[in-house]
Amino acid sequence: MAILKAASTSPIVDQVIPDYTTAEAGNPFVEGWYADPDTEIYDGLYWVYPTSSYAYDEQTYLDAFSSPDLINWTKYPNILTIANVTWATRAVWAPAPISRNGKYYLYFGANDIQEGEPEEGKIGGIGVAVADRPEGPYVDAIGKPLIGEYHNGAQPIDQDVFIDDVDGQAYIYYGGHSHANIAKLNEDMISVGTFDDGTQFKEITPENYVEGSQMVKRNGIYYLFWSEGGWTGPDYSVSYAMSESPLGPFNRVAKILQQDSAVAKGSGHNGVIHVPNTDIWYIVYHRRPLSETDGNHRVLAYDRMYFNDNGTIEPIKMLVKDNFANGQMFDWKTYGGDWSVISQRLNVGNSGAAVAVLDTNFTDLVFEATVAITDGSGDAGLVFRATDLSTDAAGFKGYYVGISPAGSINILKADTGIWTSLSEATVEVSSGTEYKVKVTAVGSQINVFIGDSKDPEVTAADGSFVSGATGVGVRDTGAKFGAVSVAKP
């Protein structure tokens, strides 16, 4: 990935400073099975180029997404297909975008060649396509792989392209099968250059490297990111190294992104977004939802990346938020009721029982959301530590905190259709008025706060349920919810 700069042709990025802690409108930030994202900024827009995450024989095309604010995304389907790459037949992976000399280049892996296969005449490896616009269509630039053989044991996949601002030299970082290489790209961006010693490929493999090279530069320091672990497993993760040279050496500093049993698993293969003219950075990556078992069921996410004073990177926290600013509810599963997003609120019509939950598994938590009753005299509120969810929205196991226009707030235990009040308090609640509700649950202790109060309105102690999904729900009413945030205490 090149150093990210806002294009002078559009002022959008300069006007919108996305200063977030995570994807405030929810992760995944786009809909669909995608993986291996890389990023650029073109024409004042943030762009993300991912792999379409399906079986290898179905990976015959690439899509892209653009956004002015990292919240609202436009999809561009089929920006590159095997119809425009004569030698590619399958496994089109990990696109890496960059622009130079008025052209847009997209580097990609294809055909998943294995060691020894090039010598047998099989074709595959890293290709390069070119277009006149960021959204394509991209067409094969050279009619063959740019890198089609193994060098230093590195499978020719998972490339990243970087142009150094010191001298304008372009480099390609790549490699699978636990080996990483660097090569120069010539000014034409479609041919491999030569180092001063006459070689073309130098091994730069850091400790624990598996695949997924990514290069960025900050304050004169070169950061090489890569993925560790198996891509289909829960332990897929991201580590990094720092160097004063684009050639390394790259000594592993730390692992910064990994699975969180409360949020997602298989978090890896990252890109990086740098908001121009700021020190705001985001790590963009794929992860697997907790309930998914298919290795290809991966989604795109981003979280804030913070640097310490010495340039090292703090461990990434995969946060859970949704303010519905994108008008979508990608990660929500609903049971009962008619749910939709209207005016940045998750709405549900008057229902006897309806629940919408995120694919999470929190034990101890701090859970906040706004709640407003829109229709009916029942209650609406937050659901947590929920399991056994089904089409019978009232049949789950877990806890529910509901507010009612009858003037009460109630902590209830739900157990397959049996509701038990654990604690209740009198509060003033008016229909149509939005209330901030916060639940803290640590061990068996449950506290509920309204507004910005530091004292709980109601408390309870119960150890029946230890962990489960978080969400919102209603009983005999309609409601709207917003500003959802779930975190560990």
Short mmCIF file of C-alpha atoms in Angstrom, two decimals:
data_model
loop_
_atom_site.label_atom_id
_atom_site.label_comp_id
_atom_site.label_asym_id
_atom_site.label_seq_id
_atom_site.Cartn_x
_atom_site.Cartn_y
_atom_site.Cartn_z
CA MET A 1 0.00 0.00 0.00
CA ALA A 2 1.26 3.45 -0.86
CA ILE A 3 1.53 6.25 1.64
CA LEU A 4 -2.05 7.45 1.82
CA LYS A 5 -2.63 10.97 0.59
CA ALA A 6 -5.84 12.78 -0.22
CA ALA A 7 -6.12 13.47 -3.92
CA SER A 8 -6.19 17.17 -4.79
CA THR A 9 -9.14 16.66 -7.12
CA SER A 10 -11.64 16.39 -4.28
CA PRO A 11 -11.91 18.04 -0.86
CA ILE A 12 -14.10 15.35 0.73
CA VAL A 13 -11.49 13.67 2.90
CA ASP A 14 -10.12 17.04 4.00
CA GLN A 15 -13.59 18.05 5.19
CA VAL A 16 -14.56 14.82 6.94
CA ILE A 17 -12.17 13.70 9.69
CA PRO A 18 -13.27 10.21 10.75
CA ASP A 19 -12.06 10.29 14.34
CA TYR A 20 -13.58 7.04 15.63
CA THR A 21 -12.63 4.32 18.08
CA THR A 22 -13.94 1.61 15.74
CA ALA A 23 -16.51 1.27 12.97
CA GLU A 24 -19.11 3.36 14.79
CA ALA A 25 -21.87 2.10 12.49
CA GLY A 26 -20.90 -1.48 13.22
CA ASN A 27 -18.54 -4.21 12.11
CA PRO A 28 -18.73 -5.69 9.56
CA PHE A 29 -18.81 -2.33 7.81
CA VAL A 30 -19.97 -3.81 4.48
CA GLU A 31 -22.24 -6.74 3.76
CA GLY A 32 -21.01 -10.07 2.43
CA TRP A 33 -18.24 -12.62 2.78
CA TYR A 34 -14.94 -10.82 2.17
CA ALA A 35 -11.35 -11.14 3.35
CA ASP A 36 -7.76 -9.86 2.91
CA PRO A 37 -8.56 -6.14 2.60
CA ASP A 38 -6.10 -3.56 1.35
CA THR A 39 -6.75 0.17 1.13
CA GLU A 40 -6.00 3.38 -0.72
CA ILE A 41 -7.27 6.94 -0.97
CA TYR A 42 -8.31 8.00 -4.45
CA ASP A 43 -10.15 11.16 -5.52
CA GLY A 44 -10.83 12.13 -1.92
CA LEU A 45 -12.45 8.78 -1.07
CA TYR A 46 -11.31 5.91 1.12
CA TRP A 47 -11.15 2.68 -0.88
CA VAL A 48 -11.09 -0.94 0.32
CA TYR A 49 -10.19 -3.80 -2.02
CA PRO A 50 -10.89 -7.29 -0.56
CA THR A 51 -10.91 -10.92 -1.60
CA SER A 52 -14.33 -12.41 -2.27
CA SER A 53 -14.34 -15.12 0.38
CA TYR A 54 -15.68 -18.28 -1.19
CA ALA A 55 -14.30 -21.65 -2.27
CA TYR A 56 -11.20 -21.29 -4.47
CA ASP A 57 -13.02 -22.26 -7.68
CA GLU A 58 -15.58 -19.52 -7.01
CA GLN A 59 -12.93 -16.84 -6.41
CA THR A 60 -12.94 -15.57 -9.98
CA TYR A 61 -13.60 -11.86 -9.43
CA LEU A 62 -12.87 -8.92 -7.15
CA ASP A 63 -15.15 -6.19 -5.79
CA ALA A 64 -14.23 -2.84 -4.26
CA PHE A 65 -15.81 -0.34 -1.88
CA SER A 66 -15.42 3.42 -1.44
CA SER A 67 -16.49 5.82 1.30
CA PRO A 68 -16.19 9.53 2.05
CA ASP A 69 -16.38 8.98 5.82
CA LEU A 70 -15.67 5.29 6.62
CA ILE A 71 -19.38 4.92 7.46
CA ASN A 72 -21.31 4.97 4.18
CA TRP A 73 -19.86 2.62 1.57
CA THR A 74 -20.50 2.22 -2.16
CA LYS A 75 -19.92 -1.18 -3.73
CA TYR A 76 -18.26 -1.63 -7.14
CA PRO A 77 -18.77 -5.24 -8.25
CA ASN A 78 -16.51 -7.18 -10.58
CA ILE A 79 -13.75 -4.59 -10.91
CA LEU A 80 -11.50 -7.46 -12.01
CA THR A 81 -12.60 -10.84 -13.35
CA ILE A 82 -10.78 -13.78 -14.88
CA ALA A 83 -12.33 -12.77 -18.19
CA ASN A 84 -9.74 -9.98 -18.25
CA VAL A 85 -6.84 -12.18 -17.06
CA THR A 86 -6.30 -14.99 -19.54
CA TRP A 87 -3.99 -17.06 -17.33
CA ALA A 88 -6.08 -16.85 -14.11
CA THR A 89 -8.71 -19.53 -13.52
CA ARG A 90 -9.35 -19.58 -9.75
CA ALA A 91 -8.23 -18.40 -6.32
CA VAL A 92 -8.06 -14.69 -7.16
CA TRP A 93 -6.83 -13.29 -3.85
CA ALA A 94 -5.68 -10.36 -1.80
CA PRO A 95 -5.77 -7.36 -4.15
CA ALA A 96 -3.24 -4.59 -3.52
CA PRO A 97 -4.09 -1.18 -5.06
CA ILE A 98 -1.80 1.73 -5.91
CA SER A 99 -1.68 4.55 -8.45
CA ARG A 100 1.16 6.08 -10.42
CA ASN A 101 1.55 8.19 -13.55
CA GLY A 102 -2.20 8.66 -13.89
CA LYS A 103 -2.94 4.93 -13.88
CA TYR A 104 -4.46 2.67 -11.24
CA TYR A 105 -2.80 -0.67 -10.60
CA LEU A 106 -4.18 -3.73 -8.85
CA TYR A 107 -1.84 -6.56 -7.86
CA PHE A 108 -3.45 -9.92 -7.08
CA GLY A 109 -2.70 -13.56 -6.52
CA ALA A 110 -4.28 -16.25 -8.70
CA ASN A 111 -4.40 -20.03 -9.14
CA ASP A 112 -2.77 -20.88 -5.76
CA ILE A 113 0.30 -22.51 -7.30
CA GLN A 114 2.25 -24.84 -5.06
CA GLU A 115 6.00 -25.41 -4.86
CA GLY A 116 7.27 -27.37 -7.85
CA GLU A 117 4.22 -26.65 -10.01
CA PRO A 118 5.79 -23.82 -12.04
CA GLU A 119 8.51 -26.27 -13.07
CA GLU A 120 5.73 -28.59 -14.27
CA GLY A 121 4.36 -25.84 -16.50
CA LYS A 122 1.53 -24.73 -14.27
CA ILE A 123 0.84 -21.02 -14.34
CA GLY A 124 -0.09 -18.86 -11.35
CA GLY A 125 1.25 -16.38 -8.86
CA ILE A 126 1.07 -12.60 -8.55
CA GLY A 127 -0.47 -10.67 -11.41
CA VAL A 128 -0.88 -6.98 -12.14
CA ALA A 129 -3.87 -5.30 -13.75
CA VAL A 130 -4.34 -1.67 -14.77
CA ALA A 131 -7.29 0.70 -15.09
CA ASP A 132 -8.09 4.33 -15.83
CA ARG A 133 -10.32 4.66 -12.76
CA PRO A 134 -10.16 3.35 -9.18
CA GLU A 135 -13.28 1.23 -9.75
CA GLY A 136 -11.92 -0.30 -12.93
CA PRO A 137 -12.51 -2.24 -15.01
CA TYR A 138 -9.01 -3.60 -14.48
CA VAL A 139 -7.36 -5.59 -17.25
CA ASP A 140 -4.25 -7.74 -17.19
CA ALA A 141 -1.24 -5.52 -17.85
CA ILE A 142 1.32 -8.07 -19.09
CA GLY A 143 -0.54 -11.27 -20.05
CA LYS A 144 1.29 -13.43 -17.53
CA PRO A 145 2.14 -13.43 -13.81
CA LEU A 146 4.44 -10.66 -12.63
CA ILE A 147 5.91 -13.16 -10.15
CA GLY A 148 5.12 -16.73 -11.16
CA GLU A 149 7.77 -18.79 -9.38
CA TYR A 150 8.91 -19.53 -5.84
CA HIS A 151 11.89 -17.50 -4.66
CA ASN A 152 13.46 -18.16 -1.26
CA GLY A 153 10.61 -20.57 -0.50
CA ALA A 154 7.93 -17.86 -0.71
CA GLN A 155 4.68 -18.75 -2.39
CA PRO A 156 3.86 -15.87 -4.80
CA ILE A 157 0.72 -14.60 -3.04
CA ASP A 158 -0.41 -11.94 -0.55
CA GLN A 159 1.45 -8.99 -2.02
CA ASP A 160 1.51 -5.37 -0.93
CA VAL A 161 2.95 -2.52 -3.01
CA PHE A 162 4.53 0.53 -1.42
CA ILE A 163 6.10 3.68 -2.90
CA ASP A 164 8.69 5.25 -0.62
CA ASP A 165 8.42 9.02 -0.29
CA VAL A 166 12.20 9.31 0.12
CA ASP A 167 13.16 8.45 -3.45
CA GLY A 168 9.97 7.35 -5.20
CA GLN A 169 11.12 3.73 -5.35
CA ALA A 170 8.28 1.20 -5.53
CA TYR A 171 8.57 -2.09 -3.67
CA ILE A 172 6.48 -5.23 -3.61
CA TYR A 173 6.34 -7.23 -0.37
CA TYR A 174 4.82 -10.69 -0.63
CA GLY A 175 4.92 -14.32 0.33
CA GLY A 176 3.10 -17.33 1.66
CA HIS A 177 4.27 -20.68 3.09
CA SER A 178 6.02 -18.85 5.94
CA HIS A 179 8.47 -16.93 3.74
CA ALA A 180 8.44 -13.22 2.88
CA ASN A 181 10.29 -11.46 0.06
CA ILE A 182 10.83 -7.92 -1.11
CA ALA A 183 11.45 -6.88 -4.70
CA LYS A 184 11.77 -3.57 -6.50
CA LEU A 185 9.21 -2.51 -9.09
CA ASN A 186 10.35 -0.46 -12.03
CA GLU A 187 8.85 2.93 -12.84
CA ASP A 188 6.38 1.25 -15.20
CA MET A 189 4.93 -0.66 -12.18
CA ILE A 190 4.54 -3.81 -14.29
CA SER A 191 8.07 -5.23 -14.19
CA VAL A 192 10.40 -6.35 -11.42
CA GLY A 193 13.57 -4.32 -10.90
CA THR A 194 17.04 -5.30 -9.75
CA PHE A 195 18.91 -4.49 -6.54
CA ASP A 196 22.42 -3.07 -6.62
CA ASP A 197 23.88 -6.54 -6.01
CA GLY A 198 22.19 -7.90 -9.14
CA THR A 199 19.47 -9.88 -7.32
CA GLN A 200 15.74 -9.35 -7.74
CA PHE A 201 14.23 -11.03 -4.67
CA LYS A 202 15.47 -10.64 -1.10
CA GLU A 203 14.10 -12.67 1.78
CA ILE A 204 12.93 -10.57 4.75
CA THR A 205 11.01 -13.24 6.70
CA PRO A 206 10.32 -12.15 10.31
CA GLU A 207 9.80 -14.52 13.21
CA ASN A 208 6.47 -16.41 13.06
CA TYR A 209 5.63 -15.03 9.61
CA VAL A 210 3.01 -17.01 7.68
CA GLU A 211 1.51 -14.71 5.02
CA GLY A 212 -0.25 -11.39 4.40
CA SER A 213 2.49 -8.76 4.02
CA GLN A 214 1.55 -5.11 4.57
CA MET A 215 3.87 -2.09 4.61
CA VAL A 216 3.20 1.42 5.93
CA LYS A 217 5.43 4.27 6.98
CA ARG A 218 4.97 6.62 9.93
CA ASN A 219 7.40 9.27 11.17
CA GLY A 220 10.22 7.82 9.10
CA ILE A 221 9.75 4.28 10.45
CA TYR A 222 8.76 1.39 8.18
CA TYR A 223 6.15 -0.96 9.65
CA LEU A 224 5.81 -4.45 8.21
CA PHE A 225 2.63 -6.27 9.21
CA TRP A 226 1.89 -9.93 8.57
CA SER A 227 -0.46 -12.73 9.58
CA GLU A 228 0.33 -15.69 11.79
CA GLY A 229 -1.56 -18.94 12.35
CA GLY A 230 -3.85 -20.81 9.99
CA TRP A 231 -6.35 -18.70 8.03
CA THR A 232 -9.24 -21.12 8.62
CA GLY A 233 -8.59 -21.34 12.36
CA PRO A 234 -9.47 -19.12 15.30
CA ASP A 235 -5.82 -18.30 16.02
CA TYR A 236 -5.21 -16.30 12.83
CA SER A 237 -3.66 -13.02 13.96
CA VAL A 238 -1.53 -10.00 13.03
CA SER A 239 1.99 -9.11 14.19
CA TYR A 240 4.39 -6.39 13.13
CA ALA A 241 8.02 -5.27 12.90
CA MET A 242 9.68 -1.85 12.72
CA SER A 243 12.71 -0.81 10.69
CA GLU A 244 14.56 2.31 9.62
CA SER A 245 14.84 0.93 6.08
CA PRO A 246 12.25 -0.39 3.62
CA LEU A 247 14.57 -3.40 3.17
CA GLY A 248 14.58 -4.27 6.86
CA PRO A 249 15.78 -5.99 8.90
CA PHE A 250 12.29 -6.69 10.24
CA ASN A 251 12.49 -8.02 13.77
CA ARG A 252 9.15 -9.03 15.23
CA VAL A 253 7.93 -6.60 17.89
CA ALA A 254 4.60 -8.06 19.00
CA LYS A 255 1.26 -9.54 18.08
CA ILE A 256 -1.32 -6.74 18.01
CA LEU A 257 -4.53 -8.31 16.67
CA GLN A 258 -6.02 -11.67 17.58
CA GLN A 259 -9.29 -13.38 18.33
CA ASP A 260 -11.51 -12.26 21.18
CA SER A 261 -13.88 -14.96 22.42
CA ALA A 262 -16.50 -12.28 23.13
CA VAL A 263 -16.35 -10.61 19.71
CA ALA A 264 -14.87 -12.60 16.80
CA LYS A 265 -12.27 -15.19 15.82
CA GLY A 266 -9.72 -15.60 13.03
CA SER A 267 -8.82 -11.90 12.95
CA GLY A 268 -6.06 -11.30 10.44
CA HIS A 269 -4.70 -10.29 7.02
CA ASN A 270 -4.82 -6.56 7.46
CA GLY A 271 -4.62 -3.32 5.57
CA VAL A 272 -4.14 0.12 7.12
CA ILE A 273 -5.99 3.40 6.70
CA HIS A 274 -4.24 6.64 7.60
CA VAL A 275 -6.47 9.71 7.69
CA PRO A 276 -4.49 12.36 5.80
CA ASN A 277 -2.92 15.23 7.75
CA THR A 278 -3.69 13.54 11.10
CA ASP A 279 -2.21 10.84 13.31
CA ILE A 280 -5.44 8.83 13.06
CA TRP A 281 -4.82 5.25 11.94
CA TYR A 282 -7.11 2.27 11.50
CA ILE A 283 -6.34 -1.39 11.03
CA VAL A 284 -8.65 -2.94 8.43
CA TYR A 285 -8.87 -6.72 8.54
CA HIS A 286 -11.08 -9.74 8.16
CA ARG A 287 -12.50 -11.86 10.93
CA ARG A 288 -14.91 -14.75 11.37
CA PRO A 289 -18.16 -14.27 13.31
CA LEU A 290 -18.34 -16.42 16.43
CA SER A 291 -21.25 -18.54 15.21
CA GLU A 292 -19.67 -19.33 11.81
CA THR A 293 -17.77 -22.57 11.23
CA ASP A 294 -17.16 -22.34 7.46
CA GLY A 295 -13.57 -21.16 6.93
CA ASN A 296 -14.65 -18.90 4.07
CA HIS A 297 -17.28 -17.08 6.11
CA ARG A 298 -15.20 -13.99 6.79
CA VAL A 299 -16.25 -10.36 7.07
CA LEU A 300 -14.52 -6.98 6.92
CA ALA A 301 -13.89 -4.90 10.02
CA TYR A 302 -11.79 -2.00 11.20
CA ASP A 303 -10.66 -0.70 14.56
CA ARG A 304 -8.54 2.20 15.74
CA MET A 305 -4.78 1.66 15.85
CA TYR A 306 -2.90 3.66 18.48
CA PHE A 307 0.85 4.32 18.64
CA ASN A 308 2.93 4.74 21.77
CA ASP A 309 5.44 7.56 22.16
CA ASN A 310 8.28 5.24 21.11
CA GLY A 311 6.47 4.29 17.90
CA THR A 312 5.32 0.85 18.99
CA ILE A 313 1.68 -0.10 18.47
CA GLU A 314 -0.78 -0.80 21.26
CA PRO A 315 -2.72 -4.10 21.13
CA ILE A 316 -5.86 -3.66 19.05
CA LYS A 317 -9.19 -3.81 20.86
CA MET A 318 -12.01 -5.19 18.75
CA LEU A 319 -14.81 -2.93 19.95
CA VAL A 320 -18.53 -3.53 19.52
CA LYS A 321 -20.56 -0.46 18.55
CA ASP A 322 -23.44 0.41 16.26
CA ASN A 323 -24.98 3.85 15.86
CA PHE A 324 -26.83 2.80 12.68
CA ALA A 325 -25.49 5.86 10.85
CA ASN A 326 -25.14 3.78 7.67
CA GLY A 327 -28.80 2.79 7.72
CA GLN A 328 -27.87 -0.90 7.96
CA MET A 329 -27.98 -3.74 10.49
CA PHE A 330 -25.43 -6.13 8.98
CA ASP A 331 -24.45 -7.99 12.14
CA TRP A 332 -27.87 -8.23 13.75
CA LYS A 333 -29.95 -11.40 13.89
CA THR A 334 -33.64 -10.94 14.63
CA TYR A 335 -36.18 -13.20 16.25
CA GLY A 336 -39.80 -12.09 16.01
CA GLY A 337 -41.03 -8.63 15.14
CA ASP A 338 -40.52 -6.41 12.12
CA TRP A 339 -37.09 -4.75 12.37
CA SER A 340 -35.60 -1.95 10.27
CA VAL A 341 -33.20 0.99 10.54
CA ILE A 342 -34.83 4.42 10.28
CA SER A 343 -33.09 7.73 10.99
CA GLN A 344 -30.10 6.07 12.68
CA ARG A 345 -32.25 3.99 15.00
CA LEU A 346 -33.03 0.28 15.04
CA ASN A 347 -36.82 0.13 15.01
CA VAL A 348 -39.22 -2.69 15.78
CA GLY A 349 -42.99 -2.58 15.47
CA ASN A 350 -45.36 -3.42 18.29
CA SER A 351 -44.72 -7.07 19.07
CA GLY A 352 -45.67 -9.54 21.76
CA ALA A 353 -42.01 -10.52 21.87
CA ALA A 354 -39.11 -9.59 19.60
CA VAL A 355 -35.35 -9.75 20.01
CA ALA A 356 -32.39 -8.56 17.88
CA VAL A 357 -28.93 -9.70 18.89
CA LEU A 358 -25.32 -9.31 17.88
CA ASP A 359 -23.10 -12.34 17.29
CA THR A 360 -21.22 -11.83 20.56
CA ASN A 361 -20.46 -13.90 23.64
CA PHE A 362 -19.74 -11.56 26.55
CA THR A 363 -19.44 -12.66 30.15
CA ASP A 364 -18.65 -9.53 32.18
CA LEU A 365 -19.73 -6.45 30.26
CA VAL A 366 -20.65 -2.78 30.11
CA PHE A 367 -23.61 -2.50 27.74
CA GLU A 368 -25.10 0.85 26.70
CA ALA A 369 -27.85 1.85 24.29
CA THR A 370 -30.61 4.38 23.89
CA VAL A 371 -34.16 3.10 24.24
CA ALA A 372 -37.42 4.78 23.28
CA ILE A 373 -40.87 3.20 23.39
CA THR A 374 -42.83 4.14 20.30
CA ASP A 375 -46.04 2.13 20.55
CA GLY A 376 -47.75 0.11 23.26
CA SER A 377 -47.69 -0.18 27.02
CA GLY A 378 -45.21 -3.03 27.47
CA ASP A 379 -41.46 -2.71 27.97
CA ALA A 380 -38.32 -2.41 25.85
CA GLY A 381 -34.67 -2.77 26.72
CA LEU A 382 -31.38 -4.65 26.63
CA VAL A 383 -30.74 -8.38 26.35
CA PHE A 384 -27.47 -9.91 27.54
CA ARG A 385 -25.86 -13.29 28.22
CA ALA A 386 -28.49 -14.71 25.86
CA THR A 387 -28.38 -18.27 24.55
CA ASP A 388 -30.82 -20.73 22.97
CA LEU A 389 -32.25 -18.08 20.65
CA SER A 390 -34.91 -19.34 18.26
CA THR A 391 -37.97 -18.29 16.29
CA ASP A 392 -39.75 -18.14 19.64
CA ALA A 393 -38.41 -14.75 20.62
CA ALA A 394 -39.48 -15.20 24.24
CA GLY A 395 -37.89 -18.62 24.54
CA PHE A 396 -34.24 -17.70 25.04
CA LYS A 397 -32.14 -18.05 28.15
CA GLY A 398 -30.48 -14.95 29.57
CA TYR A 399 -31.19 -11.57 31.12
CA TYR A 400 -33.38 -8.67 30.06
CA VAL A 401 -33.55 -5.11 31.41
CA GLY A 402 -36.74 -3.38 30.34
CA ILE A 403 -38.19 0.09 30.85
CA SER A 404 -41.93 0.64 30.69
CA PRO A 405 -44.17 3.73 30.34
CA ALA A 406 -46.05 2.30 33.31
CA GLY A 407 -43.17 3.82 35.28
CA SER A 408 -40.86 0.92 36.00
CA ILE A 409 -37.48 -0.55 35.21
CA ASN A 410 -37.13 -4.27 35.65
CA ILE A 411 -34.27 -6.79 35.64
CA LEU A 412 -35.65 -10.13 34.51
CA LYS A 413 -34.29 -13.61 34.03
CA ALA A 414 -35.58 -15.34 30.90
CA ASP A 415 -35.51 -19.12 30.89
CA THR A 416 -37.18 -20.78 27.89
CA GLY A 417 -40.39 -18.81 28.19
CA ILE A 418 -40.39 -18.36 31.95
CA TRP A 419 -39.75 -14.76 33.06
CA THR A 420 -38.63 -14.09 36.62
CA SER A 421 -38.30 -10.60 38.00
CA LEU A 422 -35.00 -10.26 39.85
CA SER A 423 -35.42 -6.62 40.82
CA GLU A 424 -37.70 -3.70 39.96
CA ALA A 425 -37.69 0.03 40.59
CA THR A 426 -39.98 2.95 39.90
CA VAL A 427 -38.75 5.45 37.29
CA GLU A 428 -40.43 8.06 35.16
CA VAL A 429 -40.65 6.80 31.57
CA SER A 430 -42.59 8.55 28.82
CA SER A 431 -43.47 7.05 25.44
CA GLY A 432 -41.55 8.66 22.61
CA THR A 433 -38.73 9.84 24.86
CA GLU A 434 -35.27 8.40 24.36
CA TYR A 435 -33.42 7.13 27.43
CA LYS A 436 -29.82 6.09 27.79
CA VAL A 437 -29.71 2.71 29.51
CA LYS A 438 -26.47 1.18 30.79
CA VAL A 439 -26.03 -2.30 32.20
CA THR A 440 -22.93 -3.51 33.99
CA ALA A 441 -22.75 -7.23 34.67
CA VAL A 442 -19.72 -8.53 36.55
CA GLY A 443 -19.99 -12.06 37.81
CA SER A 444 -23.44 -12.41 39.36
CA GLN A 445 -23.85 -8.69 40.07
CA ILE A 446 -26.07 -6.70 37.67
CA ASN A 447 -26.40 -2.92 37.89
CA VAL A 448 -28.62 -0.73 35.71
CA PHE A 449 -28.16 3.01 35.18
CA ILE A 450 -30.36 5.56 33.45
CA GLY A 451 -28.91 8.61 31.74
CA ASP A 452 -25.56 9.75 33.10
CA SER A 453 -26.30 8.79 36.68
CA LYS A 454 -23.38 7.31 38.59
CA ASP A 455 -25.75 5.50 40.94
CA PRO A 456 -27.67 2.47 39.69
CA GLU A 457 -31.46 2.72 39.48
CA VAL A 458 -31.81 -0.98 40.15
CA THR A 459 -29.51 -3.87 41.02
CA ALA A 460 -29.73 -7.63 41.23
CA ALA A 461 -27.56 -10.64 41.93
CA ASP A 462 -28.02 -13.84 39.95
CA GLY A 463 -25.58 -16.42 38.65
CA SER A 464 -27.86 -18.48 36.42
CA PHE A 465 -26.27 -17.43 33.13
CA VAL A 466 -22.58 -16.77 32.60
CA SER A 467 -22.17 -15.67 28.99
CA GLY A 468 -24.02 -15.17 25.74
CA ALA A 469 -25.15 -12.75 23.07
CA THR A 470 -26.03 -9.10 23.58
CA GLY A 471 -28.94 -7.32 21.96
CA VAL A 472 -32.20 -5.47 22.37
CA GLY A 473 -35.80 -6.53 22.69
CA VAL A 474 -39.43 -5.66 23.36
CA ARG A 475 -42.43 -7.21 25.07
CA ASP A 476 -45.89 -6.01 24.04
CA THR A 477 -44.62 -2.77 22.59
CA GLY A 478 -42.75 -1.13 19.73
CA ALA A 479 -39.46 0.67 20.25
CA LYS A 480 -36.37 2.18 18.70
CA PHE A 481 -32.77 1.73 19.82
CA GLY A 482 -29.53 3.58 19.11
CA ALA A 483 -25.91 4.19 20.11
CA VAL A 484 -25.24 0.55 20.99
CA SER A 485 -21.93 -0.14 22.72
CA VAL A 486 -20.77 -3.35 24.37
CA ALA A 487 -17.39 -3.67 26.06
CA LYS A 488 -15.54 -5.52 28.76
CA PRO A 489 -15.35 -3.67 32.10
#
